[in-house]
Coordinates of C-alpha atoms and ligand atoms in Angstrom, one line a residue:
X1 CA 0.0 0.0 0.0
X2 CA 1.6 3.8 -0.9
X3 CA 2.2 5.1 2.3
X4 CA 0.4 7.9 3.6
X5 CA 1.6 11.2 3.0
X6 CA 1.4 13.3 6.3
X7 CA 2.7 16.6 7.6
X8 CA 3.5 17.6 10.5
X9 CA 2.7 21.4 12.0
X10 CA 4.8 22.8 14.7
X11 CA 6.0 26.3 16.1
X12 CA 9.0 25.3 18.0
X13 CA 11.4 22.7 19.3
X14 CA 10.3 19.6 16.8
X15 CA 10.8 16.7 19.2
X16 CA 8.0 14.7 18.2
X17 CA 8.2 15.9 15.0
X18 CA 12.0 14.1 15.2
X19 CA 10.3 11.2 16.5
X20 CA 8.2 10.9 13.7
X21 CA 10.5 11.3 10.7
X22 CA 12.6 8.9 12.7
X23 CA 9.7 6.1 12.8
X24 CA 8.4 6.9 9.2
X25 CA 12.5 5.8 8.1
X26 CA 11.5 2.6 8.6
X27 CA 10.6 0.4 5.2
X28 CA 7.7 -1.1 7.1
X29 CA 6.2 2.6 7.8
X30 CA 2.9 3.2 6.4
X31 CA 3.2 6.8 6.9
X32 CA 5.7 9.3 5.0
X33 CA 6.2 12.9 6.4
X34 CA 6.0 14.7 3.5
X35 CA 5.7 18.4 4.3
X36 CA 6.4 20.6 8.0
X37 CA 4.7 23.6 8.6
X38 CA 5.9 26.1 10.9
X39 CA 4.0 29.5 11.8
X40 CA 7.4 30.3 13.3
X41 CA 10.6 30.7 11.0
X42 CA 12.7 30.4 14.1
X43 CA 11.5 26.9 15.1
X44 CA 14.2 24.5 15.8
X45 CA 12.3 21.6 14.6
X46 CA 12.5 23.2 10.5
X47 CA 16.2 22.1 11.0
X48 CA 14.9 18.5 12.1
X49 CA 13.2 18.5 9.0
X50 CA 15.6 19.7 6.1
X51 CA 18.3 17.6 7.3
X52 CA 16.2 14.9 7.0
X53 CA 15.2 16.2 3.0
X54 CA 11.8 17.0 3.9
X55 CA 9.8 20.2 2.4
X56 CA 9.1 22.5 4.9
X57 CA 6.7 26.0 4.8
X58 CA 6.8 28.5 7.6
X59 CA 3.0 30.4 7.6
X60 CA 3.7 33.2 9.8
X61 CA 0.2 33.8 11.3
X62 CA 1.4 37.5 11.6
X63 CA 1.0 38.1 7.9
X64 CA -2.5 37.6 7.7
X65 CA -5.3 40.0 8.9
X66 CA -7.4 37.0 10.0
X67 CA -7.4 33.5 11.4
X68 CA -9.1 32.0 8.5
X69 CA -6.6 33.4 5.9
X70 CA -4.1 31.5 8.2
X71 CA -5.9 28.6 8.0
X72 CA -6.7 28.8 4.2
X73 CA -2.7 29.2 3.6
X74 CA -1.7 26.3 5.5
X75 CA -4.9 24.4 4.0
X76 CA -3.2 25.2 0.3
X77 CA 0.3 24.1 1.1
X78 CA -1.6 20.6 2.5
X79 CA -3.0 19.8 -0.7
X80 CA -0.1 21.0 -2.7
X81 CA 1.5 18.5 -1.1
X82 CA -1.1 16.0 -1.6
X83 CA -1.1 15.6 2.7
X84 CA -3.7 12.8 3.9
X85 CA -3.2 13.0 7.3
X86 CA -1.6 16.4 9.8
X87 CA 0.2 15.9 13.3
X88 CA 0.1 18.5 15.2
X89 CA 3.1 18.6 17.6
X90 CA 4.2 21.5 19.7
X91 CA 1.7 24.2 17.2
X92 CA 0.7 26.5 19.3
X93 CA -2.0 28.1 17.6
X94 CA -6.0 27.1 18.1
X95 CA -7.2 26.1 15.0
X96 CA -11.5 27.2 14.6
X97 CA -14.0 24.8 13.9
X98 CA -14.3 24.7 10.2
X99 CA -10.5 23.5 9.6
X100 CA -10.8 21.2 12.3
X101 CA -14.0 19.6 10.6
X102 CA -12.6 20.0 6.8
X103 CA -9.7 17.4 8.3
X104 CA -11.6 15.3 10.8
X105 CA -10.2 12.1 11.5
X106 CA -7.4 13.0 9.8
X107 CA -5.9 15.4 11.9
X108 CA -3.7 14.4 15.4
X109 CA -2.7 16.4 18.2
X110 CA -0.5 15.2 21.1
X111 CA -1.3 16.6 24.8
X112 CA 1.3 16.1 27.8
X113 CA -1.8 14.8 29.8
X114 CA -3.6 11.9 30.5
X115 CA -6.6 13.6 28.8
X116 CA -9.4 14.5 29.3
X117 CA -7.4 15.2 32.9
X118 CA -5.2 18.1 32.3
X119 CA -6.2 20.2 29.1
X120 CA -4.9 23.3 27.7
X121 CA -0.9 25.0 28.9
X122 CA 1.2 24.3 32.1
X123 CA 0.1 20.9 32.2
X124 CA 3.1 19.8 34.6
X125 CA 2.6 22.6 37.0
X126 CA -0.8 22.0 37.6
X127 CA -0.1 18.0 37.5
X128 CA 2.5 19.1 40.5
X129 CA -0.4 20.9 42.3
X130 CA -2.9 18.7 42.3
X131 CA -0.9 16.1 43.5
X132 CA -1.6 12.9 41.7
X133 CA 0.2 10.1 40.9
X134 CA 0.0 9.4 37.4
X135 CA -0.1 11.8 34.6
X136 CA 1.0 10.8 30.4
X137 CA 0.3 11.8 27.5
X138 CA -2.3 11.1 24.7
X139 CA -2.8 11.2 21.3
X140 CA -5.7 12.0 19.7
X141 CA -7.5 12.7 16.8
X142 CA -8.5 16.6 16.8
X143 CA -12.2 18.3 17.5
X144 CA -13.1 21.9 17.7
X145 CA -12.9 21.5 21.6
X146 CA -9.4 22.8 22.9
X147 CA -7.1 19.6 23.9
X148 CA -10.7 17.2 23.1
X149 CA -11.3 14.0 20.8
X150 CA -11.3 10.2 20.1
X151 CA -8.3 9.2 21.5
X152 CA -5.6 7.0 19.8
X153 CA -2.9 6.1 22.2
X154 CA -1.8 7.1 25.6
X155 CA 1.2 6.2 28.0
X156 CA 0.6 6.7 31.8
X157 CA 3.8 7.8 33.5
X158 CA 4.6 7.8 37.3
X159 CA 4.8 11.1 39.1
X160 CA 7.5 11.4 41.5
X161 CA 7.4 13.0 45.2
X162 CA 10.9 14.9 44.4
X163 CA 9.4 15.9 40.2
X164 CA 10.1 19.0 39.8
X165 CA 7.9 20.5 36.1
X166 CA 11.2 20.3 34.0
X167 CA 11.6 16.8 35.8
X168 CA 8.5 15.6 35.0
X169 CA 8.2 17.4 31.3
X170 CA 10.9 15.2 30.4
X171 CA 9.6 11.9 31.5
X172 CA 6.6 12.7 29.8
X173 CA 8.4 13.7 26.6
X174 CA 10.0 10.3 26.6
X175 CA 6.7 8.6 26.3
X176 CA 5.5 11.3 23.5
X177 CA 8.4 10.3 21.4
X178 CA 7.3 6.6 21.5
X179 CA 3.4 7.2 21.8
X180 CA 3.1 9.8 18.7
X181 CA 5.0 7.0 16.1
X182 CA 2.6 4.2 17.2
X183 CA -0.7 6.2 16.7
X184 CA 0.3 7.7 13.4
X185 CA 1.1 4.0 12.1
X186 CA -2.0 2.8 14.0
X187 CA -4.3 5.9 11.5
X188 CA -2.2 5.5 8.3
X189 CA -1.9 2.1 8.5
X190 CA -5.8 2.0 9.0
X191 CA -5.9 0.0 11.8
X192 CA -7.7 3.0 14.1
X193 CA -11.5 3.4 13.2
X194 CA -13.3 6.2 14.6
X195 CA -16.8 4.4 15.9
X196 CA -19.5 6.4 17.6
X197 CA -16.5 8.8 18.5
X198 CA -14.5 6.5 20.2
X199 CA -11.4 4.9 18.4
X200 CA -11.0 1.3 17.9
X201 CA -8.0 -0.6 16.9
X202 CA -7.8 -3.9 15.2
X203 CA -6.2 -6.5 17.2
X204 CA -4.9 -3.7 20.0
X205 CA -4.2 -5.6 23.8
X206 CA -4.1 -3.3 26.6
X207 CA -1.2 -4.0 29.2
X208 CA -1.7 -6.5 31.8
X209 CA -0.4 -4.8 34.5
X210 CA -2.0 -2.8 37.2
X211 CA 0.9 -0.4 38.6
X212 CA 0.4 0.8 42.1
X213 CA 2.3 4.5 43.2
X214 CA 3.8 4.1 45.9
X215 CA 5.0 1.1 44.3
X216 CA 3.8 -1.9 47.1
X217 CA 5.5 -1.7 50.1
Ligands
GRF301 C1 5.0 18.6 23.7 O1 5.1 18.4 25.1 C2 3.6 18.3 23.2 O2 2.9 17.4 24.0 C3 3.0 19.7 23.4 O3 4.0 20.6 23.0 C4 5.3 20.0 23.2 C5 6.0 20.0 21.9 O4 7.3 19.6 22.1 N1 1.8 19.8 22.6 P1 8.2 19.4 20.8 O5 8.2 20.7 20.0 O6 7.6 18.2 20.0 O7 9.6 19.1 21.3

């Protein structure tokens, strides 16, 4: 099967984004990233993505009078391209209701949250607060709602009494780098269906441990 061409918006660092074009080098992907969007030119991740030979735009939101105009230039580069499917990693702009629905079900954000616990910024900080012990991360497919949507994958990731945010940002980035690869394959490769808004994989097992923190005494 052609693999699916998919590109990937960001504004800034491009860690996922790495994790992605390192996953889709693999013969067996059956996703390419063809095309990274940046409404940032100083975004680190751009480098990520020309080193690797990959065509990249940068759509300065700045330059247009309104959102929609935005959205209608990064819609035009996306079918230049001939994109399928868009991963959102690290974009920091909201993106309104009718380009959300124009790419429904084929359009992925990741959150650094065990959703729906923990939308929107300063996830870690207000993880820290509140004191529990588990957050994650979570992929899923996008919905007008902020941070909202069927969800594809997630990774729950222990908390730590001594976790400070930058601590805990980057144990949760671990799991992003290995939980955004696996739900891209699981869309492109079409074995995620979307059914009555929850997502259901073909053949998925969930883990068969239950993990305890405090770990038993
Ligand atoms: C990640 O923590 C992601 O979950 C959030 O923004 C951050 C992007 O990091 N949406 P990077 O640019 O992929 O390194």
């Amino acid at each position: 099967m052609a693999r699916r061409r998919t590109a990937v918006l960001i504004s800034g660092r491009g860690s996922n984004l790495r994790a992605l074009i390192e996953a889709c080098a693999r013969p067996d992907a059956s996703a390419e990233i063809a095309l990274v969007i940046s409404n940032r030119a100083d975004a680190a991740g751009l480098d990520h993505a020309s080193a690797a030979g990959i065509a990249t735009e940068v759509i300065p939101h700045g330059a247009f009078s309104t959102q929609v105009g935005f959205e209608n230039a990064i819609d035009r580069a996306l079918h230049e391209h001939a994109v399928a499917l868009v991963c959102l990693a690290g974009f920091m702009r909201v993106l309104s209701p009718w380009f959300v629905e124009r790419w429904r079900d084929r359009l992925l954000n990741i959150h650094p949250s065990l959703l729906p616990a923990f939308r929107g910024l300063d996830t870690h900080r207000r993880v820290l607060e509140a004191g529990v012990r588990f957050t994650g991360c979570t992929v899923h497919l996008v919905r007008a709602e902020v941070d909202a949507g069927p969800i594809l994958v997630q990774a729950a990731v222990p908390v730590r009494q001594d976790d400070t945010e930058a601590s805990l940002a980057a144990r949760v980035l671990a799991a992003e780098h290995r939980c955004y690869p696996m739900a891209l394959e699981l869309l492109a490769s079409g074995r995620a269906q979307v059914i009555d808004e929850r997502v259901v994989i073909d053949g998925a097992m969930a883990p068969d441990a239950t993990v305890l923190n405090p770990r038993s005494l």
